[in-house]
Short mmCIF file of C-alpha atoms in Angstrom, two decimals:
data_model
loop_
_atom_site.label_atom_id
_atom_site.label_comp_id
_atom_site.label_asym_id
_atom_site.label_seq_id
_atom_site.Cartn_x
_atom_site.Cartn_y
_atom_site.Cartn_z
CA UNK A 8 0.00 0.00 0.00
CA UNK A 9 1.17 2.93 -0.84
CA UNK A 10 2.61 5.79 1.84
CA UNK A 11 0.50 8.94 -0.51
CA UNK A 12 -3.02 9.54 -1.86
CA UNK A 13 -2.08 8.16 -5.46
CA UNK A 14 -5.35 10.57 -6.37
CA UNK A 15 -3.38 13.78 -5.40
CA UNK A 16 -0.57 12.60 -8.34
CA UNK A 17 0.26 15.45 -10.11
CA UNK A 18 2.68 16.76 -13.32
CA UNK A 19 5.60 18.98 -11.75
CA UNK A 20 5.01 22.77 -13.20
CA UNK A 21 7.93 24.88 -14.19
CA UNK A 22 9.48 26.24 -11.21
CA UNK A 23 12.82 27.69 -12.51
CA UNK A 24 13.50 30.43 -15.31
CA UNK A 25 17.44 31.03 -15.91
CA UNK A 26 17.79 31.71 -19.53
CA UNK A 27 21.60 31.49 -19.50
CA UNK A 28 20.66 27.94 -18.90
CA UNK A 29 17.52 27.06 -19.93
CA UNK A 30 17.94 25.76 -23.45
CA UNK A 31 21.41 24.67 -22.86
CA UNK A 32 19.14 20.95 -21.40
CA UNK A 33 18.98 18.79 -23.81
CA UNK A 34 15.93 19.59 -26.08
CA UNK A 35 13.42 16.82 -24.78
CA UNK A 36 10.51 15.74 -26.69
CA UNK A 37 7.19 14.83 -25.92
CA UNK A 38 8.14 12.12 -23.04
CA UNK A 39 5.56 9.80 -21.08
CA UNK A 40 6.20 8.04 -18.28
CA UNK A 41 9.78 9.02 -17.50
CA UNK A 42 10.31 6.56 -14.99
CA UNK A 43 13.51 4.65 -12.95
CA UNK A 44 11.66 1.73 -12.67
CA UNK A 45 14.41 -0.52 -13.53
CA UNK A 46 15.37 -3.66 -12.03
CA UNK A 47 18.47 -3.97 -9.11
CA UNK A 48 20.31 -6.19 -11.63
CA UNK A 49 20.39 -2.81 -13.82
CA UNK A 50 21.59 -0.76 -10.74
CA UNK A 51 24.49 -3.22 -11.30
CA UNK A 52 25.55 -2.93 -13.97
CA UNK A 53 26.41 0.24 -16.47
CA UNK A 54 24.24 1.32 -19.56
CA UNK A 55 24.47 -0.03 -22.59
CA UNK A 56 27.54 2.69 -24.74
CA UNK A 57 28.08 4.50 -21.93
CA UNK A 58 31.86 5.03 -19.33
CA UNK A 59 32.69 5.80 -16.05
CA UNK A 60 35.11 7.76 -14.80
CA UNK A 61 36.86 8.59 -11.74
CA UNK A 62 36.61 12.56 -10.77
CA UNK A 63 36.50 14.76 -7.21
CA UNK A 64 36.39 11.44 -5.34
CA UNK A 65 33.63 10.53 -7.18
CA UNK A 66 32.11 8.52 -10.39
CA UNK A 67 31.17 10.76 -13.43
CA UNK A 68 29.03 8.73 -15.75
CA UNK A 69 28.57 9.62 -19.76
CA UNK A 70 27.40 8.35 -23.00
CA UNK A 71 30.12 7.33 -25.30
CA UNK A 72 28.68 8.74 -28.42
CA UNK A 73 28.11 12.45 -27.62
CA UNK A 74 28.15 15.25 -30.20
CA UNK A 75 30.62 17.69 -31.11
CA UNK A 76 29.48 20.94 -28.99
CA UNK A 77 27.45 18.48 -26.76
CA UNK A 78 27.88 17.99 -22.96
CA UNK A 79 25.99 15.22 -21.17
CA UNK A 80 27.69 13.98 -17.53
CA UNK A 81 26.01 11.78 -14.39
CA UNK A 82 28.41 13.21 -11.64
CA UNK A 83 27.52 10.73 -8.26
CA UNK A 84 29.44 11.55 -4.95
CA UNK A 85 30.30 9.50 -2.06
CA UNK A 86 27.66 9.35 0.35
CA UNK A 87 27.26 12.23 2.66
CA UNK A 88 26.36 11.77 6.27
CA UNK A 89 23.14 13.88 7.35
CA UNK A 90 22.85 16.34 10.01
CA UNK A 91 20.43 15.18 12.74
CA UNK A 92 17.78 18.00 12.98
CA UNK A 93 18.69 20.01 10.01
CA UNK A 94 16.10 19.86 7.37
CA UNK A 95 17.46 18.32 3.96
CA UNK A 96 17.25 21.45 2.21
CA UNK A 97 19.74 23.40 4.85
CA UNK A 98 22.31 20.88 4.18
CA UNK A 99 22.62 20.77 0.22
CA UNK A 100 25.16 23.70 0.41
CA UNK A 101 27.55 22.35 3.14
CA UNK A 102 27.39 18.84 1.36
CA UNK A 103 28.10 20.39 -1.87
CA UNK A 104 31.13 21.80 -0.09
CA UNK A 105 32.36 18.85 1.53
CA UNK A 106 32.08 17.35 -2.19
CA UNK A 107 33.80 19.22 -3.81
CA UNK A 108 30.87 20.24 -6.16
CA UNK A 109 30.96 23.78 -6.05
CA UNK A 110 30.73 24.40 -10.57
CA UNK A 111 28.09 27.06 -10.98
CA UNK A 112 27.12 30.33 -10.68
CA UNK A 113 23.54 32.05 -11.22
CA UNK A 114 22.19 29.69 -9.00
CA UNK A 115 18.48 29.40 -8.60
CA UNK A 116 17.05 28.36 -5.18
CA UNK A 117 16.65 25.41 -3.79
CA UNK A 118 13.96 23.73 -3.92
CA UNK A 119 12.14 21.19 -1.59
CA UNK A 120 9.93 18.75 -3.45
CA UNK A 121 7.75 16.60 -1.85
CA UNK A 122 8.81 13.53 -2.66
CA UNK A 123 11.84 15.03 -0.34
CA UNK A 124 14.81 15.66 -3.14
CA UNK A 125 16.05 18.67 -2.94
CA UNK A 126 17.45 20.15 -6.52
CA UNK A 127 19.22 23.36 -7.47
CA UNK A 128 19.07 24.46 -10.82
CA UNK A 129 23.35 26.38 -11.65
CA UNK A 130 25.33 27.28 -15.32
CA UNK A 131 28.82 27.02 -15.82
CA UNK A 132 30.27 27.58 -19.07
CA UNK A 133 27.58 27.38 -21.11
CA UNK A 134 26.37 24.22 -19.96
CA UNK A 135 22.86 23.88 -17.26
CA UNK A 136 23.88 22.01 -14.18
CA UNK A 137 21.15 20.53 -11.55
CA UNK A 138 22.06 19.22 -8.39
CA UNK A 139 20.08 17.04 -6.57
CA UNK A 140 20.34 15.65 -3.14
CA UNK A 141 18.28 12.55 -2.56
CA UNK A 142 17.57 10.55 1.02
CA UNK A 143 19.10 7.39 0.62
CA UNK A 144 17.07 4.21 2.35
CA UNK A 145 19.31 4.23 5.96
CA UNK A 146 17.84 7.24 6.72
CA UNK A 147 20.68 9.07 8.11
CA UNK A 148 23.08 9.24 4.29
CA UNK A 149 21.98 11.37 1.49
CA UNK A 150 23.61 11.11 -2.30
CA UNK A 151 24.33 14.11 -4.01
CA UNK A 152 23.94 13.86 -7.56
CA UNK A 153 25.17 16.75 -10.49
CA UNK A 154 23.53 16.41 -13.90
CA UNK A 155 25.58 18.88 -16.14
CA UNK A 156 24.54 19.12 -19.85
CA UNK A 157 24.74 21.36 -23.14
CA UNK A 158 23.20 21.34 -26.36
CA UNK A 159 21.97 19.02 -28.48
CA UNK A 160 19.46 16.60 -28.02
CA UNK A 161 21.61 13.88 -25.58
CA UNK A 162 18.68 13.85 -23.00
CA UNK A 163 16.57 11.89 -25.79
CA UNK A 164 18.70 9.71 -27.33
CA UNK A 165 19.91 8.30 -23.65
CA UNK A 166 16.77 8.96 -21.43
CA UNK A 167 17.48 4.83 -20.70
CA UNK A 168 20.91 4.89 -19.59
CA UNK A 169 20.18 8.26 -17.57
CA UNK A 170 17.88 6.39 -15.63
CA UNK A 171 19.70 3.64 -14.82
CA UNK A 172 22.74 5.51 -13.82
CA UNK A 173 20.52 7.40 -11.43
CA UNK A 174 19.87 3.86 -10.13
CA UNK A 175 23.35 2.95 -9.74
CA UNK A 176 23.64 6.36 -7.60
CA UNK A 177 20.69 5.40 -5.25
CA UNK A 178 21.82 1.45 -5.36
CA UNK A 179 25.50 2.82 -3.88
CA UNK A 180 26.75 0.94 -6.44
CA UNK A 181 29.04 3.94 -8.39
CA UNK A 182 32.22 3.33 -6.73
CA UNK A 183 31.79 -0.59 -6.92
CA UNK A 184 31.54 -0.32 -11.27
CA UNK A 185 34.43 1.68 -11.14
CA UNK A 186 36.54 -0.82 -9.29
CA UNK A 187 35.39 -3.31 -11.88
CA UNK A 188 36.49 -1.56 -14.83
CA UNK A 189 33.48 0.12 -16.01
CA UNK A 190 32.52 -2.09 -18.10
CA UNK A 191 29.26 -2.04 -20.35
CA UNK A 192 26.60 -4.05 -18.67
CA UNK A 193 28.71 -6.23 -16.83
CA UNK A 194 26.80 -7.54 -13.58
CA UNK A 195 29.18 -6.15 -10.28
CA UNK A 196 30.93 -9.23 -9.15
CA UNK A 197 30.26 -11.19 -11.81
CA UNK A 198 32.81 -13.76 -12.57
CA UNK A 199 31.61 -17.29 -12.57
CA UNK A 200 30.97 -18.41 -16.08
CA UNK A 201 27.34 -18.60 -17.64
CA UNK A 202 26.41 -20.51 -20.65
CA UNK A 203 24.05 -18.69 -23.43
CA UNK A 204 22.04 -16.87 -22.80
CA UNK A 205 24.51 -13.85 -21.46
CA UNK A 206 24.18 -12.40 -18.35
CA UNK A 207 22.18 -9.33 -19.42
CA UNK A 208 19.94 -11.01 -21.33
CA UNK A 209 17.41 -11.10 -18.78
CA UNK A 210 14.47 -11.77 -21.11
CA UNK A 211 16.26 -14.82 -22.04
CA UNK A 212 17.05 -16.04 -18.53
CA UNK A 213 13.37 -15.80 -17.63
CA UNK A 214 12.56 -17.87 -20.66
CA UNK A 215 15.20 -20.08 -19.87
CA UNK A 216 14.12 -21.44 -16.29
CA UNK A 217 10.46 -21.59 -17.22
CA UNK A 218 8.99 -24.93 -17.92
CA UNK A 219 5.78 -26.26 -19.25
CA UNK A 220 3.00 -26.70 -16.89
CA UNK A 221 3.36 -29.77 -14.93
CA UNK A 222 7.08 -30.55 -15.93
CA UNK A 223 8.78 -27.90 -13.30
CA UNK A 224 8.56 -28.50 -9.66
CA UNK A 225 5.99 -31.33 -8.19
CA UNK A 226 4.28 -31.20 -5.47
CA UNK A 227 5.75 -33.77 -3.46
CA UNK A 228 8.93 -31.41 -3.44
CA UNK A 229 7.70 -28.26 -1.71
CA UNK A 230 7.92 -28.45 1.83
CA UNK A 231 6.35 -24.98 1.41
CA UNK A 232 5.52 -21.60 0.38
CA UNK A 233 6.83 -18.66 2.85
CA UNK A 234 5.88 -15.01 2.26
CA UNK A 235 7.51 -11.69 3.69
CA UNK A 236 6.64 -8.12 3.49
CA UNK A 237 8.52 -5.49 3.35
CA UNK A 238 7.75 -1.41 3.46
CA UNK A 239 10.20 -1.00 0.60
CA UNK A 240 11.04 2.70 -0.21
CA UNK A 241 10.28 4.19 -3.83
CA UNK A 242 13.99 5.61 -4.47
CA UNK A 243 13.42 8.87 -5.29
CA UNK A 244 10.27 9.69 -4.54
CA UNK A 245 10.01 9.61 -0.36
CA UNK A 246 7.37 7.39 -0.42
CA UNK A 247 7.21 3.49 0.43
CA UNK A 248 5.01 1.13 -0.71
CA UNK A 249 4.25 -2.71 0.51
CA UNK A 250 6.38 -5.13 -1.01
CA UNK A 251 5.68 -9.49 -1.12
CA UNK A 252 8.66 -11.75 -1.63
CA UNK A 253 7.67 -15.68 -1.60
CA UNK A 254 9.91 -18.44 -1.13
CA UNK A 255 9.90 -21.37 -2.24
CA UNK A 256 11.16 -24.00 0.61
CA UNK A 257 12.52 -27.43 -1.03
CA UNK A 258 12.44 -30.48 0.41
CA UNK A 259 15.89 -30.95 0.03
CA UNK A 260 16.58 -28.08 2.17
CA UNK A 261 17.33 -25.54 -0.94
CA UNK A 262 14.71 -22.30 -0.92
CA UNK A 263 14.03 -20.14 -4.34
CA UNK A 264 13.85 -16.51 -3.68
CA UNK A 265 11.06 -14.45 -5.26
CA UNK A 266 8.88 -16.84 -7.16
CA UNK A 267 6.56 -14.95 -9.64
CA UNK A 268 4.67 -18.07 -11.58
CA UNK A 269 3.65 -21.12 -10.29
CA UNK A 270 6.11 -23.43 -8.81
CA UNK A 271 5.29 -26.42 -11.49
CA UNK A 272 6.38 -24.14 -14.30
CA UNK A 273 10.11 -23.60 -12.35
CA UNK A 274 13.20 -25.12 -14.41
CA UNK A 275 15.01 -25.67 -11.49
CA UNK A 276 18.53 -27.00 -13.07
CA UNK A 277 18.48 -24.06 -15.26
CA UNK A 278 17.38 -21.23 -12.47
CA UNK A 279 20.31 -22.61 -10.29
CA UNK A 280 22.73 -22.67 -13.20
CA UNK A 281 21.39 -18.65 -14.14
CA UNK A 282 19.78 -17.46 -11.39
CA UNK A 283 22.48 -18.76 -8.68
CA UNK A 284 21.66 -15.45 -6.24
CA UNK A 285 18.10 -16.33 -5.93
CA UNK A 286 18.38 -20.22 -4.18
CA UNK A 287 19.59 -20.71 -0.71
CA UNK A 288 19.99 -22.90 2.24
CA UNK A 289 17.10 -23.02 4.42
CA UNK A 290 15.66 -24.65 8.31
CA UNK A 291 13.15 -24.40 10.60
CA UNK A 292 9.37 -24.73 10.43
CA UNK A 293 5.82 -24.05 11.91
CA UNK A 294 5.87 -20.89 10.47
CA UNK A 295 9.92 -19.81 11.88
CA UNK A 296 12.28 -20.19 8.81
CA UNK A 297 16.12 -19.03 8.27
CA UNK A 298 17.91 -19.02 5.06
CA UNK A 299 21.73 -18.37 4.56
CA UNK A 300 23.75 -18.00 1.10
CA UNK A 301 26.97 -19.50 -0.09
CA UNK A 302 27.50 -20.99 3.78
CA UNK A 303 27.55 -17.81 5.21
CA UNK A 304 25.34 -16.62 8.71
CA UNK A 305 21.20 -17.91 8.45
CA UNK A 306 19.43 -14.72 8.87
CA UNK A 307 15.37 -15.39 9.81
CA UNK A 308 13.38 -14.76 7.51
CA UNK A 309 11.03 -11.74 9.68
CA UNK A 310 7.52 -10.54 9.15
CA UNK A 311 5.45 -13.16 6.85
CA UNK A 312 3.14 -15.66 6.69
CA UNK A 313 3.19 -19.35 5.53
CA UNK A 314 0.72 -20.27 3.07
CA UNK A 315 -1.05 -23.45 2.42
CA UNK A 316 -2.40 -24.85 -1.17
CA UNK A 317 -5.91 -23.85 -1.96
CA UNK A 318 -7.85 -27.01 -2.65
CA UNK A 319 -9.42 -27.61 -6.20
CA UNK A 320 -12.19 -25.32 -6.58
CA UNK A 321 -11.80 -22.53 -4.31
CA UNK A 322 -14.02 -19.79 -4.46
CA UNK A 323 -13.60 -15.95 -3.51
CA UNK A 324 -15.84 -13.41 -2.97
CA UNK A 325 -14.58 -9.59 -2.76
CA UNK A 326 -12.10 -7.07 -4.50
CA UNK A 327 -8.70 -6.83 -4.12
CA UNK A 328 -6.13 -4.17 -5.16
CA UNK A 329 -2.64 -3.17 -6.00
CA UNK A 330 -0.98 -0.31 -5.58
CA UNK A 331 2.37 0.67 -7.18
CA UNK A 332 4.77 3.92 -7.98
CA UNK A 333 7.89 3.93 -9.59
CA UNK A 334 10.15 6.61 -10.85
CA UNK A 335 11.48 10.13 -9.57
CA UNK A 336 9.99 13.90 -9.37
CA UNK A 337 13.56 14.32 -11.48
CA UNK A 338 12.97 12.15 -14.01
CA UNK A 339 8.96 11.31 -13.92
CA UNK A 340 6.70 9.54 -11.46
CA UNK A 341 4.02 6.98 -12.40
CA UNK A 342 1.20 5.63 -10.61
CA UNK A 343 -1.35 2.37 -10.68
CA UNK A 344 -3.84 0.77 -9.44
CA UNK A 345 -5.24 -2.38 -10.39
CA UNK A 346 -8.22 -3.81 -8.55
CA UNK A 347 -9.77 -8.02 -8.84
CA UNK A 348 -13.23 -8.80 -8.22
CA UNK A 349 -13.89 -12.24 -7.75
CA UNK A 350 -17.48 -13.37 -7.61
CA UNK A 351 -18.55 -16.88 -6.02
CA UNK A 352 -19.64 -18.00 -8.95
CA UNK A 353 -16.58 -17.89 -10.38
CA UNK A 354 -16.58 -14.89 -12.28
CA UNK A 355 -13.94 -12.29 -11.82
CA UNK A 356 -13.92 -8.86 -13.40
CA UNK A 357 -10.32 -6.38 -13.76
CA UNK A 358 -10.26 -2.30 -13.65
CA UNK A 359 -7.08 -0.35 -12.92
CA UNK A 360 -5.92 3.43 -13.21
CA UNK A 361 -2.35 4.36 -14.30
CA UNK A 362 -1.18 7.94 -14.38
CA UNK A 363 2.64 9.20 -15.81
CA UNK A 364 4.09 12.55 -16.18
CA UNK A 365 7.15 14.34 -16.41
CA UNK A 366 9.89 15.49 -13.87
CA UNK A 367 11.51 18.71 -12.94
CA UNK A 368 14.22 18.23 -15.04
CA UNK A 369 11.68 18.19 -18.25
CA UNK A 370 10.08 21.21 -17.04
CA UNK A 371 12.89 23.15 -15.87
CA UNK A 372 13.59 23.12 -19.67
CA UNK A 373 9.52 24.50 -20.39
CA UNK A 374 8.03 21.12 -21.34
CA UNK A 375 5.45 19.56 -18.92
CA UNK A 376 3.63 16.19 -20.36
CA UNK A 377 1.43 14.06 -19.02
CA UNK A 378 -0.96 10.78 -19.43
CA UNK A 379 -4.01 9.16 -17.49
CA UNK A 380 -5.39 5.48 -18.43
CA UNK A 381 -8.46 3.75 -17.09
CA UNK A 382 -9.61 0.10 -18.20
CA UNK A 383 -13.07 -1.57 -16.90
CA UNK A 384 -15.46 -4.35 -17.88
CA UNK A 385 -16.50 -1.61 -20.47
CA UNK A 386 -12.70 -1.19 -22.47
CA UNK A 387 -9.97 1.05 -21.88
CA UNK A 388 -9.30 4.93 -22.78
CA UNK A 389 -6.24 7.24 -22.43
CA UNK A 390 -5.61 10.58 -21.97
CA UNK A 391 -2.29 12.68 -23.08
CA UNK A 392 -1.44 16.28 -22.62
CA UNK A 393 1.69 18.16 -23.52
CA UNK A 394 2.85 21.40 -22.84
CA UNK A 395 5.66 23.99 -23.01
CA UNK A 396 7.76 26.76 -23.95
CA UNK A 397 11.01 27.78 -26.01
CA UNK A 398 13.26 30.62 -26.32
CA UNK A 399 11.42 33.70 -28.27
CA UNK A 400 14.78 32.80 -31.59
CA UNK A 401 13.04 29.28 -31.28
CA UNK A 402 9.29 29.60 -31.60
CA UNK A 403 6.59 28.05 -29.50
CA UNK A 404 6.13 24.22 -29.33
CA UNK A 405 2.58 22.78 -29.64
CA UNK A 406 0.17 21.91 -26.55
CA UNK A 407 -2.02 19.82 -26.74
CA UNK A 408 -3.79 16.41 -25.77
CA UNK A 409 -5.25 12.96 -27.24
CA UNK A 410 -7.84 10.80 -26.26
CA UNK A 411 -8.31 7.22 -27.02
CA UNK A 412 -10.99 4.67 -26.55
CA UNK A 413 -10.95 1.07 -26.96
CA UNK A 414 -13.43 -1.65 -26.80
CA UNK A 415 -11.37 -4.36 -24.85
CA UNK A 416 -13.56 -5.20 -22.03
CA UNK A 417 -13.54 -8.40 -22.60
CA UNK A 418 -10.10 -8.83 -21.73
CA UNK A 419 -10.74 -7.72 -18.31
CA UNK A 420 -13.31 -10.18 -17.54
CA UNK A 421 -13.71 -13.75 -17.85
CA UNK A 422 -13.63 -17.35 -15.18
CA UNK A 423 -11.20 -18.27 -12.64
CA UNK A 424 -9.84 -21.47 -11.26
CA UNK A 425 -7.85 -22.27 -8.18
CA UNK A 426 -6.02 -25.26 -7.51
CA UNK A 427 -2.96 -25.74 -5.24
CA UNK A 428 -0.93 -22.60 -5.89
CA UNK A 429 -2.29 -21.96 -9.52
CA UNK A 430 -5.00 -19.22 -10.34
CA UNK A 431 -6.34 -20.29 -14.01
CA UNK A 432 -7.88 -17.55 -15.57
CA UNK A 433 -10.27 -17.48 -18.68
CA UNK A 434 -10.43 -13.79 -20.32
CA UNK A 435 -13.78 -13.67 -22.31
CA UNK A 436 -11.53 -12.54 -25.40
CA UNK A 437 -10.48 -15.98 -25.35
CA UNK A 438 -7.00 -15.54 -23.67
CA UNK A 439 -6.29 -18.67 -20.89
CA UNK A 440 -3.26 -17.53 -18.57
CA UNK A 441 -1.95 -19.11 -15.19
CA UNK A 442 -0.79 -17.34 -12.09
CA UNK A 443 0.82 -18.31 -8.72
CA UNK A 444 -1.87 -17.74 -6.22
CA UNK A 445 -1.38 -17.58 -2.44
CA UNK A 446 -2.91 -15.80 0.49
CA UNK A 447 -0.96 -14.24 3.24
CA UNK A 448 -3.77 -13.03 5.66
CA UNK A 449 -6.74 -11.88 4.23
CA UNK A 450 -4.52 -10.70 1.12
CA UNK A 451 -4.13 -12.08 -2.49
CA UNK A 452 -0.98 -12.70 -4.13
CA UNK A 453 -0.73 -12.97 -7.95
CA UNK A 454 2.74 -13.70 -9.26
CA UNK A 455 4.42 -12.24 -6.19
CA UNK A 456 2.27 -8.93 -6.33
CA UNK A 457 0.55 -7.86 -3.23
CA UNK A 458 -3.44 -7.36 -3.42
CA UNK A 459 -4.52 -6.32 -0.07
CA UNK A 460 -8.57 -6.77 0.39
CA UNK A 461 -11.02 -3.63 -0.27
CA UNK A 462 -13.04 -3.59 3.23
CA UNK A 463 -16.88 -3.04 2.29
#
């Protein structure tokens, strides 16, 4: 659940006019859903064509193919310790001092935004430069990060792998890549050899260890299905949401970490030869587990439930929904909801709300954009909006917004099935699907999602 009113989402407005450095951002097009919203295994690992560098006892991150006249650097510091009782915004000066990160003149203030980043819009020499100092998830560290860019359209081309290094920064993983090397998409510690498919080829992998129905894991070799929750942080946004992990608990005393699709669809020689960080040792039982990696410490396995097989022909009656954010107030923030109703009779009907906007870095530069999506019983529709600004030399850019309808309702409705830890679902546009089902309290999980229950 998230920590916010998802209904009080809104697109940042402009807040900053410099125009010795507005313009001098990359020249962004129309951009929806600017999120982070990538994986860990990203956050280790650098974009595709781009370096790192070591500079001011720090990691400056860039795209190798950069124009002639074009400027486009990811500067991440060391972590900076936080002032007990000094509000964030108070301390973006001295940290900036302590860094070393001093570039830029013409400042504009600083600015508190309420996902709890503070940013600073500079210039310096020619080129825009926005510092932002995000709360890191121990609470008591903050990482300063300097964007610096000029000309050119370098924003666009590598919106992707300025996400991800943003990741990195927030992962504390800048330092680590550079003691590796640097090198392009190379997982951090990543030396034990993998067959094909490569390590980043994460599409692959989850192809790879997923079996047929019926020829993964049996029955007779699950000792059980453990759950844990987790208030898991939204990195860059100050808010939290609640986050499910399941394991799966062997009988021979190996447990898979984060199962997403039922457990008779798991290749288990192939996840252990690809996925080797997900399986561990584990002990206990009645409901008290520990797990421990590689023969290191066992750790207990806190705050979660263990779930028992539904027998065949369960029926639910109620609505259950999930809520998720992703993404920055730098870069973009998105928002959903997606709400089940399952009927007795075995019915079950879908709706779900999704919102995505720009960041302040998109309209520090004059362009705000923006889109809303609903789907029902009844079809889908979305809604886009884009607005902005340019230089008087450059002429005005359109505004404007699109609607679309579609009549795909039936996709959202259709019969269910549960058996053992499988949800079978039959859309009514003919689409048959299968999803790990379990229920920690009075929740529902699908494929490792939390749906907590709508009270009546």
């Amino acid at each position: 659940m998230l920590i916010a009113d998802c209904a009080s989402f809104q697109v940042p407005a402009r807040r900053f006019s410099n125009r010795s450095a507005s313009g001098l951002l990359p020249s962004v097009p129309v951009l929806l859903g600017l999120l982070i919203g990538v994986g860990t295994a990203y956050a280790q690992s650098l974009p595709a064509g781009w370096s790192a560098r070591g500079e001011n006892r720090g990691v400056t991150f860039s795209p190798k193919d950069i124009g002639a006249g074009e400027v486009f650097e990811v500067w991440v510091a060391p972590r900076s310790q936080l002032q007990p009782g000094v509000n964030l915004q108070s301390q973006l000066s001295r940290i900036r001092q302590q860094a070393g990160a001093t570039q830029g003149s013409n400042c504009g203030l600083v600015q508190l935004q309420s996902s709890g980043t503070v940013e600073q819009m500079c210039s310096a020499d020619g080129a825009a430069l926005q510092y932002m100092l995000m709360p890191v998830r121990e609470g008591n560290e903050a990482q300063l990060v300097r964007l610096r860019a000029k000309g050119g359209d370098a924003l666009a081309r590598h919106l992707d792998g300025f996400k991800k290094t943003l990741n990195i920064a927030l992962q504390g993983n800048a330092s680590a890549l550079l003691r590796g090397g640097g090198t392009s998409e190379t997982p951090v510690g990543y030396s034990a050899p993998i067959k094909s498919p490569a390590p980043k080829d994460y599409k692959a992998i989850a192809k790879a260890i997923r079996a047929n129905p019926g020829q993964g894991v049996a029955d007779r070799q699950i000792d059980g299905i453990y759950v844990t929750w987790e208030n898991a942080p939204i990195y860059g946004s100050g808010m939290s949401q609640i986050q499910h992990t399941t394991w799966l608990l062997l009988t021979d005393g190996t447990a898979y970490r984060g199962l997403k699709f039922p457990p008779d669809e798991l290749n288990v020689d192939a996840s252990r030869q690809l996925q080797p960080k997900y399986w561990t040792q584990w002990r206990g039982g009645g409901g008290r587990y520990e797990v421990r990696a590689n023969g290191g410490a066992w750790k207990p396995l806190k705050g979660g439930w263990l779930v028992k097989p539904a027998s065949d022909g369960t029926r639910l009656n109620g609505s259950w929904k999930n809520y998720n954010m992703s993404g920055s107030t730098f870069t973009g923030l998105n928002t959903s909801t997606s709400a089940w109703t399952f009927f007795p009779d075995g019915r079950f009907e879908i709706s779900g709300y999704t919102t995505a906007g720009t960041g302040s870095l998109q309209a520090t530069n004059g362009h705000v954009s923006g889109a809303t999506g609903i789907s029902n019983s009844r079809g889908s529709r979305t809604s886009t909006f884009v607005s902005g600004e340019r230089d008087s030399d450059s002429g005005p850019i359109a505004a404007g917004g699109v609607n679309r309808r579609s009549n795909n309702g039936a996709a959202n409705t259709g019969r269910y099935r549960i058996k053992g830890w499988v949800m079978e679902l039959q859309r009514d546009n003919g689409l048959v699907e299968r999803r790990l089902v379990t229920f920690p309290g009075d929740g529902v999980d699908m494929n490792g999602l939390a749906y907590l229950r709508v009270k009546r």
